[in-house]
PDB file of C-alpha atoms and ligand atoms in Angstrom:
ATOM      1  CA  UNK A   1       0.020   0.009   0.072  1.00  0.00           C
ATOM      2  CA  UNK A   2       1.333   3.439  -0.940  1.00  0.00           C
ATOM      3  CA  UNK A   3      -0.108   6.672   0.497  1.00  0.00           C
ATOM      4  CA  UNK A   4       2.259   8.502  -2.192  1.00  0.00           C
ATOM      5  CA  UNK A   5       0.070  11.695  -3.874  1.00  0.00           C
ATOM      6  CA  UNK A   6      -0.017  12.383  -7.289  1.00  0.00           C
ATOM      7  CA  UNK A   7       2.434  15.105  -7.683  1.00  0.00           C
ATOM      8  CA  UNK A   8       0.967  17.823 -10.056  1.00  0.00           C
ATOM      9  CA  UNK A   9       3.188  20.910 -10.210  1.00  0.00           C
ATOM     10  CA  UNK A  10       0.842  23.584  -8.089  1.00  0.00           C
ATOM     11  CA  UNK A  11      -1.226  22.863  -5.458  1.00  0.00           C
ATOM     12  CA  UNK A  12      -3.008  25.177  -4.013  1.00  0.00           C
ATOM     13  CA  UNK A  13      -3.682  25.423  -0.329  1.00  0.00           C
ATOM     14  CA  UNK A  14      -7.521  24.548   0.497  1.00  0.00           C
ATOM     15  CA  UNK A  15      -7.684  25.522   4.117  1.00  0.00           C
ATOM     16  CA  UNK A  16      -4.813  26.197   6.878  1.00  0.00           C
ATOM     17  CA  UNK A  17      -2.023  23.745   6.508  1.00  0.00           C
ATOM     18  CA  UNK A  18      -4.223  21.542   3.888  1.00  0.00           C
ATOM     19  CA  UNK A  19      -3.833  21.145   0.348  1.00  0.00           C
ATOM     20  CA  UNK A  20      -5.822  19.727  -3.057  1.00  0.00           C
ATOM     21  CA  UNK A  21      -5.213  16.260  -3.395  1.00  0.00           C
ATOM     22  CA  UNK A  22      -3.145  15.920  -0.339  1.00  0.00           C
ATOM     23  CA  UNK A  23      -4.621  13.395   2.132  1.00  0.00           C
ATOM     24  CA  UNK A  24      -4.796  13.844   6.077  1.00  0.00           C
ATOM     25  CA  UNK A  25      -3.479  10.752   7.371  1.00  0.00           C
ATOM     26  CA  UNK A  26      -2.995   9.012  10.756  1.00  0.00           C
ATOM     27  CA  UNK A  27       0.287   9.740  12.175  1.00  0.00           C
ATOM     28  CA  UNK A  28       1.261   6.031  12.771  1.00  0.00           C
ATOM     29  CA  UNK A  29      -0.549   2.851  12.592  1.00  0.00           C
ATOM     30  CA  UNK A  30      -2.659   2.310  15.727  1.00  0.00           C
ATOM     31  CA  UNK A  31      -0.451   0.310  18.117  1.00  0.00           C
ATOM     32  CA  UNK A  32       3.085   0.791  16.233  1.00  0.00           C
ATOM     33  CA  UNK A  33       4.099   3.328  18.782  1.00  0.00           C
ATOM     34  CA  UNK A  34       2.313   5.619  21.452  1.00  0.00           C
ATOM     35  CA  UNK A  35       1.507   9.412  20.396  1.00  0.00           C
ATOM     36  CA  UNK A  36      -1.155  11.779  20.647  1.00  0.00           C
ATOM     37  CA  UNK A  37      -3.422  14.140  18.346  1.00  0.00           C
ATOM     38  CA  UNK A  38      -1.036  13.689  15.723  1.00  0.00           C
ATOM     39  CA  UNK A  39      -2.052  14.135  11.351  1.00  0.00           C
ATOM     40  CA  UNK A  40       0.319  13.609   8.826  1.00  0.00           C
ATOM     41  CA  UNK A  41       0.448  14.470   5.096  1.00  0.00           C
ATOM     42  CA  UNK A  42       2.845  13.908   2.601  1.00  0.00           C
ATOM     43  CA  UNK A  43       3.765  16.929   0.652  1.00  0.00           C
ATOM     44  CA  UNK A  44       6.537  15.801  -1.732  1.00  0.00           C
ATOM     45  CA  UNK A  45       7.581  11.977  -2.341  1.00  0.00           C
ATOM     46  CA  UNK A  46       9.690  12.136  -5.718  1.00  0.00           C
ATOM     47  CA  UNK A  47      12.168   9.520  -6.094  1.00  0.00           C
ATOM     48  CA  UNK A  48      14.634  11.119  -8.109  1.00  0.00           C
ATOM     49  CA  UNK A  49      15.085  13.944  -5.042  1.00  0.00           C
ATOM     50  CA  UNK A  50      15.563  10.558  -2.570  1.00  0.00           C
ATOM     51  CA  UNK A  51      13.543  12.501  -0.002  1.00  0.00           C
ATOM     52  CA  UNK A  52       9.751  13.019   1.715  1.00  0.00           C
ATOM     53  CA  UNK A  53       8.958  16.665   2.706  1.00  0.00           C
ATOM     54  CA  UNK A  54       5.843  15.783   5.123  1.00  0.00           C
ATOM     55  CA  UNK A  55       3.900  18.133   7.043  1.00  0.00           C
ATOM     56  CA  UNK A  56       2.975  17.140  10.555  1.00  0.00           C
ATOM     57  CA  UNK A  57       0.585  18.578  12.680  1.00  0.00           C
ATOM     58  CA  UNK A  58      -0.024  18.250  16.631  1.00  0.00           C
ATOM     59  CA  UNK A  59      -3.118  19.046  18.415  1.00  0.00           C
ATOM     60  CA  UNK A  60      -2.938  21.121  21.483  1.00  0.00           C
ATOM     61  CA  UNK A  61      -1.395  18.873  24.640  1.00  0.00           C
ATOM     62  CA  UNK A  62      -0.265  16.221  21.864  1.00  0.00           C
ATOM     63  CA  UNK A  63       2.797  14.819  21.413  1.00  0.00           C
ATOM     64  CA  UNK A  64       4.688  12.894  18.676  1.00  0.00           C
ATOM     65  CA  UNK A  65       6.769   9.271  19.343  1.00  0.00           C
ATOM     66  CA  UNK A  66       9.489   9.673  21.528  1.00  0.00           C
ATOM     67  CA  UNK A  67      11.977   7.539  19.260  1.00  0.00           C
ATOM     68  CA  UNK A  68      15.292   7.493  17.508  1.00  0.00           C
ATOM     69  CA  UNK A  69      16.992   5.711  14.140  1.00  0.00           C
ATOM     70  CA  UNK A  70      19.349   6.136  11.617  1.00  0.00           C
ATOM     71  CA  UNK A  71      18.039   8.579   9.796  1.00  0.00           C
ATOM     72  CA  UNK A  72      18.059  12.259  10.222  1.00  0.00           C
ATOM     73  CA  UNK A  73      15.277  15.080  10.338  1.00  0.00           C
ATOM     74  CA  UNK A  74      15.043  18.389   9.140  1.00  0.00           C
ATOM     75  CA  UNK A  75      12.491  20.344  10.650  1.00  0.00           C
ATOM     76  CA  UNK A  76      10.708  23.582  10.145  1.00  0.00           C
ATOM     77  CA  UNK A  77       7.836  24.719  12.390  1.00  0.00           C
ATOM     78  CA  UNK A  78       5.281  26.102  10.287  1.00  0.00           C
ATOM     79  CA  UNK A  79       2.438  26.379  12.927  1.00  0.00           C
ATOM     80  CA  UNK A  80       2.116  27.294  16.259  1.00  0.00           C
ATOM     81  CA  UNK A  81       4.251  26.575  19.115  1.00  0.00           C
ATOM     82  CA  UNK A  82       5.811  23.739  21.714  1.00  0.00           C
ATOM     83  CA  UNK A  83       8.917  22.017  22.927  1.00  0.00           C
ATOM     84  CA  UNK A  84      11.073  19.574  21.509  1.00  0.00           C
ATOM     85  CA  UNK A  85      13.512  16.842  22.851  1.00  0.00           C
ATOM     86  CA  UNK A  86      16.638  16.484  20.755  1.00  0.00           C
ATOM     87  CA  UNK A  87      19.124  14.207  22.513  1.00  0.00           C
ATOM     88  CA  UNK A  88      19.221  15.373  25.930  1.00  0.00           C
ATOM     89  CA  UNK A  89      18.107  18.829  25.698  1.00  0.00           C
ATOM     90  CA  UNK A  90      14.459  20.109  25.695  1.00  0.00           C
ATOM     91  CA  UNK A  91      13.981  23.451  23.079  1.00  0.00           C
ATOM     92  CA  UNK A  92      11.065  25.851  22.967  1.00  0.00           C
ATOM     93  CA  UNK A  93       9.904  26.434  19.713  1.00  0.00           C
ATOM     94  CA  UNK A  94       7.813  28.577  17.555  1.00  0.00           C
ATOM     95  CA  UNK A  95       6.534  29.310  13.911  1.00  0.00           C
ATOM     96  CA  UNK A  96       9.621  29.838  11.576  1.00  0.00           C
ATOM     97  CA  UNK A  97      12.135  27.694  13.961  1.00  0.00           C
ATOM     98  CA  UNK A  98      14.531  25.511  12.602  1.00  0.00           C
ATOM     99  CA  UNK A  99      15.525  21.836  14.225  1.00  0.00           C
ATOM    100  CA  UNK A 100      17.949  19.348  12.887  1.00  0.00           C
ATOM    101  CA  UNK A 101      17.533  15.450  14.353  1.00  0.00           C
ATOM    102  CA  UNK A 102      21.180  13.708  13.729  1.00  0.00           C
ATOM    103  CA  UNK A 103      21.194   9.965  13.421  1.00  0.00           C
ATOM    104  CA  UNK A 104      20.558   8.007  16.464  1.00  0.00           C
ATOM    105  CA  UNK A 105      19.055  10.885  18.555  1.00  0.00           C
ATOM    106  CA  UNK A 106      16.439  10.478  20.659  1.00  0.00           C
ATOM    107  CA  UNK A 107      13.784  13.000  19.700  1.00  0.00           C
ATOM    108  CA  UNK A 108       9.854  14.209  20.372  1.00  0.00           C
ATOM    109  CA  UNK A 109       7.866  16.887  19.530  1.00  0.00           C
ATOM    110  CA  UNK A 110       5.209  18.378  21.873  1.00  0.00           C
ATOM    111  CA  UNK A 111       2.501  21.035  21.038  1.00  0.00           C
ATOM    112  CA  UNK A 112       1.625  23.977  23.691  1.00  0.00           C
ATOM    113  CA  UNK A 113      -1.101  23.103  26.047  1.00  0.00           C
ATOM    114  CA  UNK A 114      -2.956  26.007  23.915  1.00  0.00           C
ATOM    115  CA  UNK A 115      -1.641  26.040  20.389  1.00  0.00           C
ATOM    116  CA  UNK A 116      -1.228  23.143  17.960  1.00  0.00           C
ATOM    117  CA  UNK A 117       2.056  22.385  16.560  1.00  0.00           C
ATOM    118  CA  UNK A 118       2.935  22.393  12.656  1.00  0.00           C
ATOM    119  CA  UNK A 119       6.023  21.534  11.344  1.00  0.00           C
ATOM    120  CA  UNK A 120       7.587  20.545   8.041  1.00  0.00           C
ATOM    121  CA  UNK A 121       9.841  17.479   8.210  1.00  0.00           C
ATOM    122  CA  UNK A 122      12.236  16.496   5.070  1.00  0.00           C
ATOM    123  CA  UNK A 123      13.335  12.843   5.805  1.00  0.00           C
ATOM    124  CA  UNK A 124      14.652  10.413   3.586  1.00  0.00           C
ATOM    125  CA  UNK A 125      12.284   8.368   0.889  1.00  0.00           C
ATOM    126  CA  UNK A 126      14.373   4.941   1.985  1.00  0.00           C
ATOM    127  CA  UNK A 127      15.018   4.462   5.870  1.00  0.00           C
ATOM    128  CA  UNK A 128      15.152   2.548   9.155  1.00  0.00           C
ATOM    129  CA  UNK A 129      12.306   1.517  11.047  1.00  0.00           C
ATOM    130  CA  UNK A 130      12.099   4.194  14.390  1.00  0.00           C
ATOM    131  CA  UNK A 131      13.292   2.474  17.674  1.00  0.00           C
ATOM    132  CA  UNK A 132      11.520   3.392  20.671  1.00  0.00           C
ATOM    133  CA  UNK A 133      13.472   3.759  24.275  1.00  0.00           C
ATOM    134  CA  UNK A 134      13.677   0.918  26.804  1.00  0.00           C
ATOM    135  CA  UNK A 135      13.109   1.545  30.444  1.00  0.00           C
ATOM    136  CA  UNK A 136      16.935   1.675  30.838  1.00  0.00           C
ATOM    137  CA  UNK A 137      17.046   4.591  28.069  1.00  0.00           C
ATOM    138  CA  UNK A 138      14.213   6.509  29.984  1.00  0.00           C
ATOM    139  CA  UNK A 139      15.727   6.306  33.282  1.00  0.00           C
ATOM    140  CA  UNK A 140      19.019   7.596  31.421  1.00  0.00           C
ATOM    141  CA  UNK A 141      17.153  10.582  29.634  1.00  0.00           C
ATOM    142  CA  UNK A 142      15.157  11.255  32.928  1.00  0.00           C
ATOM    143  CA  UNK A 143      18.596  12.163  34.889  1.00  0.00           C
ATOM    144  CA  UNK A 144      18.179  15.587  33.753  1.00  0.00           C
ATOM    145  CA  UNK A 145      15.335  17.322  35.183  1.00  0.00           C
ATOM    146  CA  UNK A 146      13.975  19.066  32.241  1.00  0.00           C
ATOM    147  CA  UNK A 147      14.045  16.403  30.221  1.00  0.00           C
ATOM    148  CA  UNK A 148      12.294  14.362  32.793  1.00  0.00           C
ATOM    149  CA  UNK A 149       9.802  16.693  32.855  1.00  0.00           C
ATOM    150  CA  UNK A 150       8.931  16.434  29.331  1.00  0.00           C
ATOM    151  CA  UNK A 151       8.981  13.139  29.182  1.00  0.00           C
ATOM    152  CA  UNK A 152       6.598  12.840  32.403  1.00  0.00           C
ATOM    153  CA  UNK A 153       4.238  15.534  31.331  1.00  0.00           C
TER     154      UNK A 153
HETATM  155 MN1   MN B 201      11.580  10.438  13.623  1.00  0.00          MN
END
């Protein structure tokens, strides 16, 4: 099964952060990994570029999965605000901020309590599956109080 959209030259924005012909998808298959209130849209998926550009939107109070993998992410915040964990640090993020996730680095995005968090994410077209943290990984991450607070929210 492919959720690859057709690739017309131009797609008008149909509504705020919604585009003609781009389906609003579940973030992940249910049960694959823990997350809350996240949608996924694949904006560009051209094999000749060897990457995809996706748009994720996290509803207020929601969060993506805490994960790591060998592939990297290049992220630009497009809507709202929130926080992200990258490695061993928590960053406050807002519209137009850029976030680079290096390979094999724990990361998670969290919307504000009263604001959504929408972000563009560029990623390899062919990539490894995300790894989830073990209890030991969570203990290690939680040695930092700010990270512990972020993970426990
Ligand atoms: Mn990831």
